[in-house]
PDB file of C-alpha atoms and ligand atoms in Angstrom:
ATOM      1  CA  MET B  20    -129.465  96.337 -37.624  1.00 68.00           C
ATOM      2  CA  GLU B  21    -133.001  95.461 -36.594  1.00 68.00           C
ATOM      3  CA  ASP B  22    -135.071  97.838 -34.523  1.00 74.00           C
ATOM      4  CA  LEU B  23    -133.170  98.469 -31.380  1.00 81.00           C
ATOM      5  CA  ASN B  24    -134.593  97.845 -27.950  1.00 83.00           C
ATOM      6  CA  VAL B  25    -132.474  99.266 -25.210  1.00 90.00           C
ATOM      7  CA  ASN B  26    -132.229  96.742 -22.405  1.00 87.00           C
ATOM      8  CA  GLY B  27    -130.423  96.328 -19.113  1.00 87.00           C
ATOM      9  CA  THR B  28    -127.484  94.596 -20.745  1.00 86.00           C
ATOM     10  CA  LEU B  29    -126.876  97.469 -23.170  1.00 91.00           C
ATOM     11  CA  ILE B  30    -127.109  99.855 -20.252  1.00 93.00           C
ATOM     12  CA  TRP B  31    -124.423  97.797 -18.533  1.00 91.00           C
ATOM     13  CA  TYR B  32    -122.197  98.010 -21.631  1.00 91.00           C
ATOM     14  CA  TYR B  33    -122.858 101.700 -21.977  1.00 96.00           C
ATOM     15  CA  TYR B  34    -121.165 102.465 -18.702  1.00 96.00           C
ATOM     16  CA  VAL B  35    -118.139 100.303 -19.543  1.00 95.00           C
ATOM     17  CA  CYS B  36    -117.482 100.823 -23.261  1.00 96.00           C
ATOM     18  CA  LYS B  37    -119.644 102.632 -25.789  1.00 97.00           C
ATOM     19  CA  ARG B  38    -117.856 100.975 -28.671  1.00 97.00           C
ATOM     20  CA  GLU B  39    -118.976  97.629 -27.311  1.00 95.00           C
ATOM     21  CA  VAL B  40    -122.573  98.882 -27.272  1.00 95.00           C
ATOM     22  CA  TRP B  41    -122.331  99.503 -31.009  1.00 95.00           C
ATOM     23  CA  LEU B  42    -120.619  96.165 -31.713  1.00 94.00           C
ATOM     24  CA  MET B  43    -123.179  94.229 -29.692  1.00 90.00           C
ATOM     25  CA  ALA B  44    -126.128  96.043 -31.244  1.00 90.00           C
ATOM     26  CA  HIS B  45    -124.754  95.266 -34.684  1.00 88.00           C
ATOM     27  CA  SER B  46    -124.323  91.634 -33.683  1.00 77.00           C
ATOM     28  CA  ILE B  47    -120.695  91.582 -34.615  1.00 74.00           C
ATOM     29  CA  SER B  48    -119.649  88.277 -33.117  1.00 68.00           C
ATOM     30  CA  PRO B  49    -116.511  88.333 -31.113  1.00 63.00           C
ATOM     31  CA  ASP B  50    -113.926  85.653 -31.781  1.00 56.00           C
ATOM     32  CA  GLU B  51    -115.737  82.444 -30.875  1.00 53.00           C
ATOM     33  CA  ASP B  52    -112.496  80.725 -29.960  1.00 50.00           C
ATOM     34  CA  ASP B  53    -111.527  83.469 -27.636  1.00 46.00           C
ATOM     35  CA  GLU B  54    -111.071  81.860 -24.292  1.00 43.00           C
ATOM     36  CA  ASN B  55    -111.717  85.209 -22.734  1.00 42.00           C
ATOM     37  CA  ILE B  56    -115.256  86.146 -22.040  1.00 41.00           C
ATOM     38  CA  ASP B  57    -117.532  88.600 -23.705  1.00 47.00           C
ATOM     39  CA  LEU B  58    -119.420  91.069 -21.662  1.00 44.00           C
ATOM     40  CA  GLY B  59    -122.678  89.187 -21.654  1.00 46.00           C
ATOM     41  CA  ARG B  60    -121.014  86.152 -20.270  1.00 51.00           C
ATOM     42  CA  PHE B  61    -118.975  88.327 -17.986  1.00 48.00           C
ATOM     43  CA  ILE B  62    -122.114  89.819 -16.500  1.00 49.00           C
ATOM     44  CA  HIS B  63    -123.576  86.375 -16.100  1.00 53.00           C
ATOM     45  CA  GLU B  64    -120.491  84.937 -14.488  1.00 51.00           C
ATOM     46  CA  ASN B  65    -120.200  87.887 -12.200  1.00 53.00           C
ATOM     47  CA  SER B  66    -123.707  87.434 -11.017  1.00 54.00           C
ATOM     48  CA  TYR B  67    -123.882  85.261  -8.009  1.00 50.00           C
ATOM     49  CA  GLY B  68    -124.463  81.584  -8.731  1.00 49.00           C
ATOM     50  CA  ARG B  69    -126.976  80.780  -6.040  1.00 47.00           C
ATOM     51  CA  LYS B  70    -129.995  82.517  -7.410  1.00 45.00           C
ATOM     52  CA  THR B  71    -132.992  82.060  -5.228  1.00 52.00           C
ATOM     53  CA  LYS B  72    -135.548  83.166  -7.791  1.00 63.00           C
ATOM     54  CA  GLU B  73    -135.513  84.556 -11.253  1.00 65.00           C
ATOM     55  CA  ILE B  74    -138.507  86.080 -12.936  1.00 63.00           C
ATOM     56  CA  SER B  75    -139.214  87.715 -16.261  1.00 66.00           C
ATOM     57  CA  ILE B  76    -141.381  90.793 -16.551  1.00 61.00           C
ATOM     58  CA  GLY B  77    -141.685  91.710 -20.204  1.00 61.00           C
ATOM     59  CA  ASN B  78    -138.121  91.688 -21.441  1.00 59.00           C
ATOM     60  CA  ILE B  79    -136.699  92.163 -17.964  1.00 63.00           C
ATOM     61  CA  LYS B  80    -135.180  89.319 -16.021  1.00 65.00           C
ATOM     62  CA  VAL B  81    -134.463  89.914 -12.401  1.00 71.00           C
ATOM     63  CA  ASP B  82    -133.043  87.658  -9.774  1.00 68.00           C
ATOM     64  CA  ILE B  83    -134.914  88.064  -6.564  1.00 66.00           C
ATOM     65  CA  VAL B  84    -138.331  89.502  -6.109  1.00 74.00           C
ATOM     66  CA  GLU B  85    -140.369  90.026  -2.998  1.00 76.00           C
ATOM     67  CA  GLU B  86    -143.033  92.390  -1.751  1.00 76.00           C
ATOM     68  CA  LYS B  87    -142.056  94.638   1.080  1.00 75.00           C
ATOM     69  CA  ASP B  88    -143.813  97.672   2.555  1.00 78.00           C
ATOM     70  CA  GLY B  89    -145.930  98.117  -0.545  1.00 77.00           C
ATOM     71  CA  TYR B  90    -142.973  97.895  -2.906  1.00 78.00           C
ATOM     72  CA  VAL B  91    -141.758  95.153  -5.132  1.00 82.00           C
ATOM     73  CA  MET B  92    -138.160  94.535  -4.174  1.00 85.00           C
ATOM     74  CA  ILE B  93    -135.869  93.248  -6.848  1.00 87.00           C
ATOM     75  CA  GLY B  94    -132.344  92.210  -6.184  1.00 85.00           C
ATOM     76  CA  GLU B  95    -129.228  91.152  -7.942  1.00 83.00           C
ATOM     77  CA  MET B  96    -126.285  89.344  -6.471  1.00 81.00           C
ATOM     78  CA  LYS B  97    -122.891  90.072  -7.903  1.00 82.00           C
ATOM     79  CA  LYS B  98    -119.608  88.399  -7.213  1.00 81.00           C
ATOM     80  CA  SER B  99    -117.715  91.636  -6.989  1.00 84.00           C
ATOM     81  CA  SER B 100    -118.328  95.351  -6.910  1.00 89.00           C
ATOM     82  CA  ARG B 101    -115.674  96.026  -9.544  1.00 87.00           C
ATOM     83  CA  TYR B 102    -118.145  97.324 -12.114  1.00 89.00           C
ATOM     84  CA  ILE B 103    -120.501  98.783  -9.574  1.00 92.00           C
ATOM     85  CA  GLU B 104    -121.443 101.848 -11.623  1.00 93.00           C
ATOM     86  CA  SER B 105    -122.658  99.632 -14.449  1.00 92.00           C
ATOM     87  CA  ALA B 106    -124.426  97.322 -12.011  1.00 91.00           C
ATOM     88  CA  ARG B 107    -126.182 100.277 -10.353  1.00 94.00           C
ATOM     89  CA  ASN B 108    -127.389 101.697 -13.616  1.00 95.00           C
ATOM     90  CA  GLN B 109    -128.483  98.326 -14.928  1.00 92.00           C
ATOM     91  CA  LEU B 110    -130.569  97.639 -11.831  1.00 92.00           C
ATOM     92  CA  ALA B 111    -131.943 101.188 -11.900  1.00 95.00           C
ATOM     93  CA  TYR B 112    -132.923 100.604 -15.520  1.00 93.00           C
ATOM     94  CA  TYR B 113    -134.909  97.538 -14.479  1.00 90.00           C
ATOM     95  CA  LEU B 114    -136.685  99.742 -11.923  1.00 92.00           C
ATOM     96  CA  LEU B 115    -137.474 102.246 -14.649  1.00 93.00           C
ATOM     97  CA  GLN B 116    -138.822  99.525 -16.940  1.00 88.00           C
ATOM     98  CA  LEU B 117    -141.010  98.266 -14.122  1.00 86.00           C
ATOM     99  CA  GLU B 118    -142.239 101.784 -13.419  1.00 90.00           C
ATOM    100  CA  ARG B 119    -143.175 102.155 -17.078  1.00 89.00           C
ATOM    101  CA  ASN B 120    -145.256  99.030 -16.606  1.00 82.00           C
ATOM    102  CA  GLY B 121    -147.003 100.482 -13.562  1.00 84.00           C
ATOM    103  CA  ILE B 122    -144.957  98.621 -10.953  1.00 83.00           C
ATOM    104  CA  THR B 123    -143.247 100.608  -8.215  1.00 87.00           C
ATOM    105  CA  ALA B 124    -140.093  98.834  -7.215  1.00 89.00           C
ATOM    106  CA  LYS B 125    -136.860  99.258  -5.319  1.00 92.00           C
ATOM    107  CA  GLY B 126    -133.706  97.356  -5.905  1.00 92.00           C
ATOM    108  CA  THR B 127    -130.872  95.882  -3.895  1.00 91.00           C
ATOM    109  CA  LEU B 128    -127.442  95.070  -5.200  1.00 91.00           C
ATOM    110  CA  MET B 129    -125.769  92.386  -3.147  1.00 88.00           C
ATOM    111  CA  PHE B 130    -122.120  91.491  -2.943  1.00 89.00           C
ATOM    112  CA  PRO B 131    -122.112  88.578  -0.501  1.00 85.00           C
ATOM    113  CA  LYS B 132    -118.391  87.905  -0.777  1.00 87.00           C
ATOM    114  CA  GLU B 133    -117.664  91.472   0.186  1.00 91.00           C
ATOM    115  CA  LYS B 134    -120.498  91.506   2.730  1.00 91.00           C
ATOM    116  CA  LYS B 135    -121.866  94.587   1.024  1.00 93.00           C
ATOM    117  CA  ARG B 136    -125.273  95.591  -0.211  1.00 93.00           C
ATOM    118  CA  GLU B 137    -126.678  98.729  -1.690  1.00 95.00           C
ATOM    119  CA  GLU B 138    -130.241  99.894  -2.062  1.00 94.00           C
ATOM    120  CA  ILE B 139    -131.194 101.498  -5.355  1.00 95.00           C
ATOM    121  CA  GLU B 140    -134.173 103.818  -5.593  1.00 94.00           C
ATOM    122  CA  LEU B 141    -135.421 105.466  -8.714  1.00 95.00           C
ATOM    123  CA  THR B 142    -135.016 109.194  -8.216  1.00 95.00           C
ATOM    124  CA  LYS B 143    -135.963 111.890 -10.720  1.00 96.00           C
ATOM    125  CA  GLU B 144    -132.259 112.477 -11.375  1.00 96.00           C
ATOM    126  CA  LEU B 145    -131.694 108.784 -12.041  1.00 96.00           C
ATOM    127  CA  VAL B 146    -134.660 108.616 -14.409  1.00 97.00           C
ATOM    128  CA  LYS B 147    -133.310 111.617 -16.297  1.00 98.00           C
ATOM    129  CA  LYS B 148    -129.850 110.069 -16.480  1.00 97.00           C
ATOM    130  CA  LEU B 149    -131.216 106.748 -17.758  1.00 97.00           C
ATOM    131  CA  GLU B 150    -133.433 108.440 -20.320  1.00 97.00           C
ATOM    132  CA  GLU B 151    -130.398 110.314 -21.597  1.00 98.00           C
ATOM    133  CA  ALA B 152    -128.412 107.069 -21.689  1.00 97.00           C
ATOM    134  CA  GLU B 153    -131.240 105.424 -23.647  1.00 96.00           C
ATOM    135  CA  LYS B 154    -131.200 108.233 -26.215  1.00 96.00           C
ATOM    136  CA  ASP B 155    -127.436 108.156 -26.434  1.00 97.00           C
ATOM    137  CA  ILE B 156    -127.375 104.362 -26.896  1.00 97.00           C
ATOM    138  CA  ILE B 157    -129.810 104.675 -29.795  1.00 95.00           C
ATOM    139  CA  LYS B 158    -127.732 107.492 -31.286  1.00 96.00           C
ATOM    140  CA  ILE B 159    -124.507 105.459 -30.967  1.00 97.00           C
ATOM    141  CA  CYS B 160    -126.095 102.364 -32.490  1.00 95.00           C
ATOM    142  CA  TYR B 161    -127.477 104.191 -35.518  1.00 94.00           C
ATOM    143  CA  GLU B 162    -124.080 105.656 -36.354  1.00 95.00           C
ATOM    144  CA  PRO B 163    -122.579 103.984 -39.425  1.00 94.00           C
ATOM    145  CA  PHE B 164    -119.343 103.179 -37.594  1.00 95.00           C
ATOM    146  CA  PRO B 165    -118.550 102.270 -34.000  1.00 96.00           C
ATOM    147  CA  PRO B 166    -116.878 104.778 -31.690  1.00 97.00           C
ATOM    148  CA  LYS B 167    -113.084 104.551 -31.777  1.00 96.00           C
ATOM    149  CA  PRO B 168    -111.616 102.112 -29.256  1.00 97.00           C
ATOM    150  CA  ILE B 169    -110.355 103.561 -26.027  1.00 96.00           C
ATOM    151  CA  LYS B 170    -108.036 101.394 -23.987  1.00 97.00           C
ATOM    152  CA  ILE B 171    -109.525 100.521 -20.634  1.00 96.00           C
ATOM    153  CA  ASN B 172    -108.805  97.755 -18.121  1.00 93.00           C
ATOM    154  CA  PHE B 173    -111.799  95.836 -19.347  1.00 92.00           C
ATOM    155  CA  CYS B 174    -110.225  95.429 -22.822  1.00 95.00           C
ATOM    156  CA  ASN B 175    -108.024  92.620 -21.462  1.00 92.00           C
ATOM    157  CA  LYS B 176    -111.113  90.581 -20.691  1.00 88.00           C
ATOM    158  CA  CYS B 177    -113.172  91.653 -23.660  1.00 91.00           C
ATOM    159  CA  ALA B 178    -113.813  89.215 -26.485  1.00 86.00           C
ATOM    160  CA  TYR B 179    -113.571  92.096 -28.961  1.00 93.00           C
ATOM    161  CA  ARG B 180    -110.005  92.906 -27.987  1.00 92.00           C
ATOM    162  CA  GLU B 181    -108.479  91.275 -31.096  1.00 92.00           C
ATOM    163  CA  PHE B 182    -110.997  93.140 -33.213  1.00 92.00           C
ATOM    164  CA  CYS B 183    -110.210  96.445 -31.555  1.00 95.00           C
ATOM    165  CA  TRP B 184    -106.493  96.188 -30.977  1.00 95.00           C
ATOM    166  CA  SER B 185    -104.800  93.966 -33.550  1.00 87.00           C
TER     167      SER B 185
HETATM  168  S1  SF4 M 221    -111.712  95.669 -26.479  1.00 60.92           S
HETATM  169 FE1  SF4 M 221    -111.925  97.485 -25.236  1.00 60.92          FE
HETATM  170  S2  SF4 M 221    -112.452  99.092 -26.696  1.00 60.92           S
HETATM  171 FE2  SF4 M 221    -112.860  97.145 -27.708  1.00 60.92          FE
HETATM  172  S3  SF4 M 221    -115.015  96.746 -27.331  1.00 60.92           S
HETATM  173 FE3  SF4 M 221    -113.843  95.700 -25.751  1.00 60.92          FE
HETATM  174  S4  SF4 M 221    -113.774  97.092 -24.031  1.00 60.92           S
HETATM  175 FE4  SF4 M 221    -114.375  98.262 -25.848  1.00 60.92          FE
END
């Protein structure tokens, strides 16, 4: 495994399946023929199609950016709130990355189909939680073996399911 950079995608995985974090970090390719989707694609497909703007800041890609009341506002549209905990932490991680680059930002998660939105602000507690997640991700990834599989609903959609369960 090359040097590991924790990113928003790994944070997303972390809150769904830690075994998948290890598999992704070790670039173990899921079954290419699998008509199901891997998590990366899943995240992509669950992001809303009509992106108004996408920008890259360092290794961060965010969907919508505007300046408002002295803050940079970043936003992400999702098709559903099913994996909201992961989505929250992923967006919060982008805020943390921006803060580390001297940019104060707030985030909005948008679920247009559900007519829902949620503001995300970086609190001290959230920073602490994300820093712990970062450390834990690195610890998981440097283990010689992946964590044992634990059956969750997401397994049915996961491209690693043959690998984990056959
Ligand atoms: S199949 Fe299930 S246990 Fe295996 S990596 Fe995917 S989500 Fe995790």
